[in-house]
XYZ file of C-alpha atoms in Angstrom:
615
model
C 0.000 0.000 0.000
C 2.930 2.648 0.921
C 4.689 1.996 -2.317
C 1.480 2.451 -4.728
C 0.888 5.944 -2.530
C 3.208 8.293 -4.241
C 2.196 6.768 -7.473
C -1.774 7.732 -6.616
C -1.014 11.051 -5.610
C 0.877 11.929 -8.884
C -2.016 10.513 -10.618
C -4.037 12.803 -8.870
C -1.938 15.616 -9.513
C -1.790 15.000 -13.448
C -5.655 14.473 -13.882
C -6.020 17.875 -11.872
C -3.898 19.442 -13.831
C -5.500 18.298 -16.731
C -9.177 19.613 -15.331
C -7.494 22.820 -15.034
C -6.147 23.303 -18.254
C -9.336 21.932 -20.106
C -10.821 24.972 -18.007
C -8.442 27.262 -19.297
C -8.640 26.672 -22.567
C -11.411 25.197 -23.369
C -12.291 28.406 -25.545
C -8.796 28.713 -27.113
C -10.264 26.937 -30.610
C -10.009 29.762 -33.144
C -13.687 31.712 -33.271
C -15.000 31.435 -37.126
C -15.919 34.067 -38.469
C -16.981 32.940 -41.981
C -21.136 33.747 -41.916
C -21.854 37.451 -41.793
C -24.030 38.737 -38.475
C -26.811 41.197 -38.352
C -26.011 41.269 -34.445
C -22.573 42.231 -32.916
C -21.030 39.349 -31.560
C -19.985 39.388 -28.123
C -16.415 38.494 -27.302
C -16.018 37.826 -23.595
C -16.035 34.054 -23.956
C -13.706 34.094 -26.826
C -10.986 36.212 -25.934
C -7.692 35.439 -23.163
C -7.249 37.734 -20.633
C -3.708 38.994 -19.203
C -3.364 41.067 -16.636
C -0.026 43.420 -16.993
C 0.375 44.975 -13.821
C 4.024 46.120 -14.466
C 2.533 47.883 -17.757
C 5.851 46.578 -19.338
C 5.054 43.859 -21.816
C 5.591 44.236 -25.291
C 4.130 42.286 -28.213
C 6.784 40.234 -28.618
C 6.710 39.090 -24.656
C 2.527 38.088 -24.863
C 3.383 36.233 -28.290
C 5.604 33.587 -26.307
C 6.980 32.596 -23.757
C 5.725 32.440 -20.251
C 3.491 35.415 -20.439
C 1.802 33.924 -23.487
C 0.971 30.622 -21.428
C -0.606 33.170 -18.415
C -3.810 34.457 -20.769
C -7.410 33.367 -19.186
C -10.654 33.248 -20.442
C -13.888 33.846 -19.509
C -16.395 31.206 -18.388
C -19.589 33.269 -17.986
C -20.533 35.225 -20.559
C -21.014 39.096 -20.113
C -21.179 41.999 -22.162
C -17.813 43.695 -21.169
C -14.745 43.153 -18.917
C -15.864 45.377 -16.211
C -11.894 45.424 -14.494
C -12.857 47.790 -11.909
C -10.177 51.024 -11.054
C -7.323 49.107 -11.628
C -4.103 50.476 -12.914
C -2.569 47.368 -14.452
C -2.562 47.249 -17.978
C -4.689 44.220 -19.338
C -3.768 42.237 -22.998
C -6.472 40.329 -25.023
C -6.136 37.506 -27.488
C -8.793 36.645 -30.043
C -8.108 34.059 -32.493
C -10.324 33.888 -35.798
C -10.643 31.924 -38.735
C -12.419 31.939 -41.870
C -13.462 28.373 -42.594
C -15.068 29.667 -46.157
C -13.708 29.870 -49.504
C -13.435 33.841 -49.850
C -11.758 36.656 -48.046
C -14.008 38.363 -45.078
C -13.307 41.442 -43.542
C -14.690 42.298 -39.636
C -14.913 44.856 -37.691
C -13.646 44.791 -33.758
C -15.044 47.414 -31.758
C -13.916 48.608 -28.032
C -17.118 49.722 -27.929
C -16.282 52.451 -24.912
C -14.923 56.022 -26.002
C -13.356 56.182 -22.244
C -10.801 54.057 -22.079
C -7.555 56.393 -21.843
C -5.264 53.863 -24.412
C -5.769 50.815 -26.547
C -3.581 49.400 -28.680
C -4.756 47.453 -31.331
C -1.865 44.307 -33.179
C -4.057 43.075 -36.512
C -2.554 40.723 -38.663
C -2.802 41.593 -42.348
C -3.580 39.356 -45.210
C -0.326 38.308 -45.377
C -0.245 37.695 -41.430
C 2.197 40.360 -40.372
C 1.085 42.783 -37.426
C -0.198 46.057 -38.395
C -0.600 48.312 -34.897
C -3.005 51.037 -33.999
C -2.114 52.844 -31.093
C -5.108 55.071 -29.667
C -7.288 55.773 -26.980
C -9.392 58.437 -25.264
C -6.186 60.476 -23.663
C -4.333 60.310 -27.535
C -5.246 62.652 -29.984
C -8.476 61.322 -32.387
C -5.770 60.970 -35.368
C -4.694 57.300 -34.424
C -7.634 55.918 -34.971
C -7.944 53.277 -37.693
C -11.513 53.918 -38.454
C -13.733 57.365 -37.664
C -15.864 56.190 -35.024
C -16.919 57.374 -31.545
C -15.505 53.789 -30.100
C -12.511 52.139 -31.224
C -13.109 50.484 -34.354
C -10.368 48.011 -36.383
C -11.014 46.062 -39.521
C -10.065 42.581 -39.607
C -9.043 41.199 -42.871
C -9.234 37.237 -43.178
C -7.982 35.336 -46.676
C -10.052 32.143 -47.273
C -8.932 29.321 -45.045
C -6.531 31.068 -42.917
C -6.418 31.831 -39.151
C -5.241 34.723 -37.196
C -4.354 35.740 -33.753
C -5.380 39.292 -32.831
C -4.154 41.102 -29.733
C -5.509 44.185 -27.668
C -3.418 46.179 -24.787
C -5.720 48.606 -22.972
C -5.169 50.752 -19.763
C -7.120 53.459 -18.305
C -7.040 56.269 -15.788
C -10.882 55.780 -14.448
C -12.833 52.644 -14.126
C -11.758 50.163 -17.049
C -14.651 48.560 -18.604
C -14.160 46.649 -21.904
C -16.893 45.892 -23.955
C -15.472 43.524 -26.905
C -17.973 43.094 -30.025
C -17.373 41.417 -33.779
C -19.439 43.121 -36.585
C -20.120 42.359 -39.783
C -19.390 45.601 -42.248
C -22.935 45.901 -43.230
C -24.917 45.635 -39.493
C -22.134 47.918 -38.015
C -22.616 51.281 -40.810
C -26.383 50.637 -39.795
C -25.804 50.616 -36.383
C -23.642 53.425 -36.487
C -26.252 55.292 -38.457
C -28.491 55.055 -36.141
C -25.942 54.999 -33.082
C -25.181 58.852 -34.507
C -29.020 59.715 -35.217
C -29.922 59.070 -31.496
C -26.765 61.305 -30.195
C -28.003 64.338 -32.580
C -31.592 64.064 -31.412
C -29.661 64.512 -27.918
C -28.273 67.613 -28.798
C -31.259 68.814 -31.189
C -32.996 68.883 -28.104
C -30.179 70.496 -25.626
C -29.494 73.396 -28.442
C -33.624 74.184 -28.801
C -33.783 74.303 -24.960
C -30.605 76.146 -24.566
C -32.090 78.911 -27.028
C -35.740 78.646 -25.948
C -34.163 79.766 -22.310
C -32.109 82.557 -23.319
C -34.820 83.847 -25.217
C -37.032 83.353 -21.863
C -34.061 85.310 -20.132
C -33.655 88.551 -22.494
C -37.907 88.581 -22.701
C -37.692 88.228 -18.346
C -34.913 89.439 -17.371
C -34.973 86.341 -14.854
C -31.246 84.921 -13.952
C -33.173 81.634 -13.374
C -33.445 81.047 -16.956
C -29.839 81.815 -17.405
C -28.626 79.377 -14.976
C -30.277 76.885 -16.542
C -28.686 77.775 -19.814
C -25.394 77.232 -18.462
C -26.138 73.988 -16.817
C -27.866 72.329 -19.878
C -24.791 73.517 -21.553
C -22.176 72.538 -19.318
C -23.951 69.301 -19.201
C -24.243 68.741 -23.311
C -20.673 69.199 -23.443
C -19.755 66.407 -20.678
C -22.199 64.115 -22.564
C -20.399 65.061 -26.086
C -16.949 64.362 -24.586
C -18.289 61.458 -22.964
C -19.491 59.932 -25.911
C -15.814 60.332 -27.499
C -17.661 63.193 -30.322
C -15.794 66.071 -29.283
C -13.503 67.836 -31.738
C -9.990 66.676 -31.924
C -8.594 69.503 -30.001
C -6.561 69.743 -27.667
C -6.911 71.659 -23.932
C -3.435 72.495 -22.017
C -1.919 69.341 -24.014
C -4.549 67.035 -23.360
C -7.160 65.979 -26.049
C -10.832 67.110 -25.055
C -11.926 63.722 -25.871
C -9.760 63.098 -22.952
C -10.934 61.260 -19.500
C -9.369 64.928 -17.608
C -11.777 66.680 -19.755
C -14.765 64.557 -19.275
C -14.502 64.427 -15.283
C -13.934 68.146 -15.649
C -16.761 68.852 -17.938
C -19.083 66.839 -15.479
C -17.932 68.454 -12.493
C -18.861 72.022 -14.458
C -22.378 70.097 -15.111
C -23.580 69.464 -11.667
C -21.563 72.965 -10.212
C -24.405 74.566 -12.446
C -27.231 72.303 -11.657
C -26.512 73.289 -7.948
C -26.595 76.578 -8.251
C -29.842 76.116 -10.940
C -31.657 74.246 -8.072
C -30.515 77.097 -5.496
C -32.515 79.535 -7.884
C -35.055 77.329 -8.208
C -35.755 76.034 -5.150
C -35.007 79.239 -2.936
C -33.002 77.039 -0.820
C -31.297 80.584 0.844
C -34.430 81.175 2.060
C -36.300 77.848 2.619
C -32.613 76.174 4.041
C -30.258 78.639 4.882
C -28.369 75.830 6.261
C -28.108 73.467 3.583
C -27.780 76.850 1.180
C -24.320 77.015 2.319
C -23.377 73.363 1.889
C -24.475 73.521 -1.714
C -22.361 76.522 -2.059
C -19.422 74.823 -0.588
C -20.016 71.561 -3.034
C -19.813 74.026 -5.660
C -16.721 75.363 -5.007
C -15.127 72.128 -4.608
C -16.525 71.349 -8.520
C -15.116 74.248 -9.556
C -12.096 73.593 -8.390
C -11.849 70.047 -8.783
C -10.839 70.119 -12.972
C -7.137 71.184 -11.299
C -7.226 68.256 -9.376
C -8.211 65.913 -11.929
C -5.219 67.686 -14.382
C -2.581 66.411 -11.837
C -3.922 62.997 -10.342
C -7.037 62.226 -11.906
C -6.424 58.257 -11.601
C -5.649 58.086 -8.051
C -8.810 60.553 -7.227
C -11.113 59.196 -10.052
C -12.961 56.232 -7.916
C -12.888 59.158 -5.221
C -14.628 61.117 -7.880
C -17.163 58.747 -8.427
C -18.633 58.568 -5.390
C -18.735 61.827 -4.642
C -20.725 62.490 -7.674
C -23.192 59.399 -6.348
C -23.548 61.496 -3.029
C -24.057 64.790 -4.426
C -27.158 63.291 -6.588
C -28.529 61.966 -3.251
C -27.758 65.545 -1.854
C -29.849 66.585 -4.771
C -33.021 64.619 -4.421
C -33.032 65.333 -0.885
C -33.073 69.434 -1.305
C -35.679 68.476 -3.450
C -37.854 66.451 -1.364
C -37.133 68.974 1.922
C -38.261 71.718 -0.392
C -41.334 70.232 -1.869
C -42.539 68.775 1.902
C -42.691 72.959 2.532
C -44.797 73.087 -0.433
C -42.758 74.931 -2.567
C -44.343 74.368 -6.204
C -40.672 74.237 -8.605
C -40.012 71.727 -6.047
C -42.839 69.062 -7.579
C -41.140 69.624 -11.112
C -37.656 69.198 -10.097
C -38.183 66.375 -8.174
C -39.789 64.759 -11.865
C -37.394 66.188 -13.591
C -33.731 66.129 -12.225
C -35.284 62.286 -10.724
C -34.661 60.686 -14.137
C -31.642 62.695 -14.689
C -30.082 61.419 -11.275
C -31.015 58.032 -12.062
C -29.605 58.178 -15.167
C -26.268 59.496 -13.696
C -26.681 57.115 -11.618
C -26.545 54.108 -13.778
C -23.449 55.128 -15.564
C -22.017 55.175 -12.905
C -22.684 52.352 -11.462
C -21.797 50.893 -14.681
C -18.333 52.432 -14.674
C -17.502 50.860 -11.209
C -18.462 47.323 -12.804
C -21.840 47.080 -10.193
C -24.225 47.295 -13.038
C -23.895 45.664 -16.243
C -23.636 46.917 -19.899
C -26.769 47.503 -21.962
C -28.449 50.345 -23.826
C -29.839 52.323 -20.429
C -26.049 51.950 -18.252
C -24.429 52.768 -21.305
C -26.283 56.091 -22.199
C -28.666 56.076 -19.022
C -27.522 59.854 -18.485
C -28.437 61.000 -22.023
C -31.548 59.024 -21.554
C -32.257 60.711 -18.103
C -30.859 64.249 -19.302
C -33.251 64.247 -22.426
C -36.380 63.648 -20.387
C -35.020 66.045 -18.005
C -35.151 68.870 -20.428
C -38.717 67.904 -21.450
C -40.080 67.560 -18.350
C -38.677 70.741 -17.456
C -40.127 72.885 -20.187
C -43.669 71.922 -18.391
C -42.084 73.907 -15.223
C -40.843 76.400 -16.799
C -43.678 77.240 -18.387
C -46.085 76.424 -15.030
C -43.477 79.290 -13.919
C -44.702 81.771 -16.620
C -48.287 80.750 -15.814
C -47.647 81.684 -12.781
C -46.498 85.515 -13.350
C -49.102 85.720 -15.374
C -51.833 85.271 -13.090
C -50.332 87.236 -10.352
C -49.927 89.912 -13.173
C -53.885 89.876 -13.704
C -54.528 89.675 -10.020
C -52.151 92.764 -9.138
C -53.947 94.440 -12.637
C -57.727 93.662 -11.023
C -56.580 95.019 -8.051
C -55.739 97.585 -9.713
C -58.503 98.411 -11.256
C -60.657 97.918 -8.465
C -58.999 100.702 -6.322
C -58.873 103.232 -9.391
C -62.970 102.225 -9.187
C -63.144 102.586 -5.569
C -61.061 106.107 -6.098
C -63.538 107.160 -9.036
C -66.816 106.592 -6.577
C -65.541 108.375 -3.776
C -64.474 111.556 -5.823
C -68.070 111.557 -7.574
C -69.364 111.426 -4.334
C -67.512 113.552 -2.511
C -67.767 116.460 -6.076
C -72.013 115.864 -5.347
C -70.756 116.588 -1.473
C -69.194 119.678 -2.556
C -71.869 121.180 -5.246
C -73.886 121.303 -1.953
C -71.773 123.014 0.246
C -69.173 124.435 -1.974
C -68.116 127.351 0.483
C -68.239 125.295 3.597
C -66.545 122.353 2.227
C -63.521 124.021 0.768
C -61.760 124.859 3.692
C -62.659 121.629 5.079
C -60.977 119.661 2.318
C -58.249 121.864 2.112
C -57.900 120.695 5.797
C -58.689 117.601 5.261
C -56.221 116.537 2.088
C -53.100 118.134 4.029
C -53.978 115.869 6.992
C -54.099 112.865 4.459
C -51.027 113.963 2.722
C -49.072 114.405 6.632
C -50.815 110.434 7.431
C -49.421 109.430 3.960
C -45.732 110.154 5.355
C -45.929 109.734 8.862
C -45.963 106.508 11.433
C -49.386 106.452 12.843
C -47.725 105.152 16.027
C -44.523 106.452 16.421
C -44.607 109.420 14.497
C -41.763 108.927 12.154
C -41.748 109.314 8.678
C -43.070 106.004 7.427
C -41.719 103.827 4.572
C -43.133 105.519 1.776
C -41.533 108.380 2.673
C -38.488 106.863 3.312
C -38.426 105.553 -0.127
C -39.265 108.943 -2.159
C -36.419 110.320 0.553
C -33.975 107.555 -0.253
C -34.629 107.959 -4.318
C -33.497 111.857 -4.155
C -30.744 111.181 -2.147
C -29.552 108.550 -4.218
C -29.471 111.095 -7.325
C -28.125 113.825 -5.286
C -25.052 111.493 -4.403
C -25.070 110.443 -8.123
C -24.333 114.230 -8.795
C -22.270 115.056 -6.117
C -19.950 111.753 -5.643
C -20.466 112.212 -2.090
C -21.227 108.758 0.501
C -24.558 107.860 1.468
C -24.838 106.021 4.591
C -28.029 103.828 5.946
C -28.766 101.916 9.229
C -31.298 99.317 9.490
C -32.252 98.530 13.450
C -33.985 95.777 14.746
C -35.723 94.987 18.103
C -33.937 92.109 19.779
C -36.522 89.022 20.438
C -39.581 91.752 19.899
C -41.712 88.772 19.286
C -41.448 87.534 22.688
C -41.661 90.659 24.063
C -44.841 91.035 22.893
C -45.914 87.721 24.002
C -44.518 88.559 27.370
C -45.746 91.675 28.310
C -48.532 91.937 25.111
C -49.054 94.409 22.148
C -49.821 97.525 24.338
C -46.812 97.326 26.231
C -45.238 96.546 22.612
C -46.400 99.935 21.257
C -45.147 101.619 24.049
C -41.652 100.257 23.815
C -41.753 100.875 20.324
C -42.477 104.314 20.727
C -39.749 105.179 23.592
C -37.348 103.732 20.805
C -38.635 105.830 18.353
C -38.006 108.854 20.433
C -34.701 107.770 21.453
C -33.720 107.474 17.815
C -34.941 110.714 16.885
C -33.042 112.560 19.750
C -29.537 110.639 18.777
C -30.154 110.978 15.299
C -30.560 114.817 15.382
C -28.665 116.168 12.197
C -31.476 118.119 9.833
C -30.425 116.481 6.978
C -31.081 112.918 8.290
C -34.079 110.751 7.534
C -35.079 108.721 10.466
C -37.955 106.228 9.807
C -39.947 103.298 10.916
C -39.731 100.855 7.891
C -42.038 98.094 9.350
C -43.198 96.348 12.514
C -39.701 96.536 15.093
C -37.398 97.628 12.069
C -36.496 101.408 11.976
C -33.494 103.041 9.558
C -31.666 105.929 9.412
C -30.591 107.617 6.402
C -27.246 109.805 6.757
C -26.415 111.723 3.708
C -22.275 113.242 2.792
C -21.956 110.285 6.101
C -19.392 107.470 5.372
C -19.188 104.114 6.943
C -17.187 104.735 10.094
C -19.370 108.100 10.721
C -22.738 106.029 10.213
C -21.281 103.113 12.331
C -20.534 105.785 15.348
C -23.931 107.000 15.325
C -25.781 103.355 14.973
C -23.324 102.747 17.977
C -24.278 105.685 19.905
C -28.138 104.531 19.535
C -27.263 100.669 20.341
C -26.487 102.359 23.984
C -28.969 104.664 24.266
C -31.511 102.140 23.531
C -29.532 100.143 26.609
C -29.909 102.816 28.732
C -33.825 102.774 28.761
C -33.123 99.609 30.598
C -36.420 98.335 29.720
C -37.681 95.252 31.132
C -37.173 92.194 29.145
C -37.272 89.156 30.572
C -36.958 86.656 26.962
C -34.207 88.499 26.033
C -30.563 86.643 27.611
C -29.370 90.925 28.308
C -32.874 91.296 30.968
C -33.448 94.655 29.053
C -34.820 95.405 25.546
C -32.018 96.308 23.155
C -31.293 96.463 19.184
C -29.302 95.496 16.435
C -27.950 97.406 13.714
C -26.697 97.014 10.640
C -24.492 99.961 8.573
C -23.548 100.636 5.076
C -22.057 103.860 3.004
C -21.343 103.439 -0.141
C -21.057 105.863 -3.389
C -24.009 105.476 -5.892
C -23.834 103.442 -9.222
C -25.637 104.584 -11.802
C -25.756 100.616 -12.889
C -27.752 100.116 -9.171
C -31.003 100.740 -7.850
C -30.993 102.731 -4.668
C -32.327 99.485 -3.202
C -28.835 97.908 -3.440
C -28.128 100.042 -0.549
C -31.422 98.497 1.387
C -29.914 95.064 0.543
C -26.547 95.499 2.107
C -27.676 96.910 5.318
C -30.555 94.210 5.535
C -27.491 91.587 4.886
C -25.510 93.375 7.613
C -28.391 93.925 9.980
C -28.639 89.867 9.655
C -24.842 88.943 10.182
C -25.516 91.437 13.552
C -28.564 88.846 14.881
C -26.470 85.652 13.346
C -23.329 87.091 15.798
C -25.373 87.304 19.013
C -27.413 90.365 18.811
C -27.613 94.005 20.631
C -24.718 95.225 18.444
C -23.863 96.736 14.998
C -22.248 95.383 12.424
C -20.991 96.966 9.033
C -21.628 95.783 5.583
């Protein structure tokens, strides 16, 4: 029994030897190619695989020796070789025969424009090696056939065989797609390939122009935005697709993998800041406003990163793309549970977009496989995107519309209002024409000092604030001279009023307003109550520093009232303030200086409160 034991075991180890190299080879038999296909024939099981991680081997070194004994092939078949973010380099061996009695010619297609090179070895009739050497990140000239993909004719005398060999090797995700056409299907195919790519863009250029038209009709910057994403995003989808001119950008061919991760990152920077305008996310999530506006930067900046190390950041890349369409759909979903009604059409709209985006993706990082939605499930998504956002769009302009008509019946319904109570008070004054002279003479200047004053505190209201601050504003125009303006707010004058109620509120209103018009005491400043607790100041020939003294002075003067306030964290009522001076523009509205004392007033209440702040 011992002495037959070494013999068994080497009779074991040559039969499972054997298994494994039936395994191996089982699909080595040379594919024939002799009958024409209407299909493309997928090459997965047919072709040896050889992984190159040292990215040295030459032609010569797969041809023979040891290398050429280390080729694999697959046992389940699959569309493409989806080989992951790998950096190794990765050699294919197809051998074909014609088994018929004339010359055929095939076409092999890589049928992925983003795979950075390939290098194509076809024998010639004759059998020598004829090599192509091209790829996404070469320039479009080293192609052997003017395609999107990677196309090589394959010339086969009768009765002969041939051994054809592909190198590829990629800075992003490396999937391989391997496909055999006959001449015929593949110029139909490619017809129609090209026919579904120009509807694409048929449809991007009409919306493109139908929103700029929108924009110079509205003057809207919403419609503008949206111009630059849809073109941002045709132009990632072009270079995607391997169809952009053969140019090249900073010595790298647009067609290149830099350029495409760059052009997407541009895509989504300006479907951010689309959906900010959209959405009003600045004023529905202030929060979350400032998150987007951070993920936009990093876009922006992130073409400089993929310039210098695009393949160690490009799986990085990926995900972060995944993440920000999640961020996406999420803004959209917070915005639309607040009701907001753009919300209901974005969520439709950038949904099938996303999920396009989504699928490529996937597909890129070898999770999903190849077919016709992974492969252009983000022109898919971004084509319905653009329709279904034409119905928003134009629910927007609906929407103007109608609160067009309302303001123009309301309109119309105060002039009628006005027209009755002039006939009635003209029959008022054919009666009593003596008497009722004086009395409207009385009467009008009392409407005219209501019109401009603060029923409750006196001050000039916000009309008259408004005629004051347009005058001004042209005066300063004239005279290049600073206009200052202070916007005040009652600290936690909500819960005052809860506290103490709205009597007590009036009355602390009031002592304010008299406090503000004693430190404010210069003739030629305006001193107003422009709403509710917000008063302003408006200090002509005043720069900032001279503005931000007196808003200071008030800030403790208001202190020293020492009013009771038990809500506020000070005990005592108290304000902030927020001060600007700047010189007019003819190219602003005098508003623009409303805006930056409103944004100044708000960093004040964002920085604790009972203070001023300048903007």
């Amino acid at each position: 029994m011992n002495a037959h034991h070494p013999l068994r075991l080497s009779s074991w180890l040559l039969l499972s030897l054997l298994l494994l190299s039936l395994s191996t080879w089982a699909d080595v038999r040379p594919l024939d190619v002799a009958l024409p296909g209407s299909e493309p024939l997928s090459l997965t099981t047919h072709v040896g695989v050889l992984e190159d991680a040292s990215r040295g081997l030459t032609l010569e070194d797969v041809r023979a020796g040891e290398s050429a004994a280390r080729f694999r092939y697959e046992s389940v078949s699959s569309a493409s070789f989806a080989l992951g973010f790998t950096r190794s380099a990765y050699w294919f061996r197809l051998s074909v025969e014609n088994s018929g009695d004339r010359p055929v010619t095939r076409l092999l297609v890589v049928d992925n424009p983003r795979i950075s090179l390939v290098d194509a070895h076809i024998p010639d009739e004759q059998g020598t090696y004829r090599s192509w050497f091209t790829g996404a990140d070469r320039p479009q000239t080293g192609k052997a056939y003017d395609n999107r993909n990677f196309v090589f004719p394959l010339s086969l005398p009768a009765h002969s065989q041939r051994v054809v060999y592909l190198r590829v090797e990629s800075s992003v995700g490396l999937l391989v797609p391997l496909q055999l056409w006959s001449g015929e299907a593949f110029h139909a195919h490619e017809r129609e390939d090209y026919m579904a790519r120009a509807g694409y863009m048929g449809i991007a250029v009409a919306m493109i122009l139908f929103n700029l038209m929108l924009f110079l009709a509205l003057r809207d910057r919403l419609y503008l935005l949206y111009v630059v994403f849809v073109l941002c995003a045709a132009s990632a989808l072009t270079i995607k697709n391997g169809m952009a001119p053969d140019w090249t950008l900073g010595g790298l061919p647009l067609n290149s993998n830099v350029a495409y991760y760059s052009g997407a990152s541009l895509a989504l920077s300006g479907m951010l800041l689309f959906m900010r305008g959209m959405l009003q996310t600045a004023r529905l999530l202030p929060r979350v406003d400032r998150w987007l506006l951070a993920l936009v930067a990093l876009y922006l900046v992130s073409p400089l990163i993929y310039a210098v190390a695009l393949p160690q950041v490009s799986r990085v890349a990926i995900v972060v793309n995944l993440l920000t369409a999640f961020v996406i759909m999420g803004v959209g979903l917070a915005c639309a549970l607040r009701r907001q009604r753009s919300a209901y059409f974005f969520l439709a709209a950038f949904g099938l977009l996303i999920l396009g985006g989504a699928s490529t993706s996937l597909r890129a990082m070898g999770i999903l496989p190849t077919n016709a939605f992974t492969v252009d499930g983000l022109q898919l998504g971004s084509s319905l995107e653009m329709l279904l956002l034409a119905f928003a769009l134009a629910d927007r302009i609906n929407v103007m519309r109608q609160e067009k008509l309302q303001a123009q019946a309301s309109l119309l319904l105060a002039q009628e209002q006005l027209v009755e109570t002039l006939q009635r008070s003209e029959r008022e004054l054919e009666q009593r024409v003596a008497e009722r002279t004086e009395a409207l003479q009385v009467l009008n200047s009392r409407l005219e000092t209501l019109s401009l004053t603060d029923a409750l505190t006196g001050l000039a209201n916000r009309r008259h604030f408004d005629e004051v601050l347009a005058r001004e504003w042209k005066r300063a125009l004239r005279t290049g001279e600073p206009l200052a303006l202070a916007v005040l707010d009652v600290d936690w004058f909500k819960a005052y009023n809860d506290h103490y109620g709205h009597p007590a509120g009036d009355a602390c209103l009031q002592q304010i307003a008299q406090t503000l018009a004693a430190t404010i005491s210069r003739s030629s400043d305006l001193v107003a109550r422009y709403g509710g607790e917000e008063f302003l100041f408006l200090a002509p020939a005043t720069g900032a520093a001279g503005a931000q003294s007196m808003a200071q002075r008030l800030v403790t003067a208001v202190a020293a009232l020492n009013l009771p306030h038990t809500a506020s964290p000070l005990g005592h009522v108290s304000i902030s303030v927020g001060v600007t001076a700047m010189q007019a523009d003819a190219h602003l509205p005098a508003q623009a200086l409303v805006q930056r004392a409103d944004a100044a007033l708000y960093r004040a209440k964002s920085l604790g409160r009972n203070r001023v702040e300048c903007g």
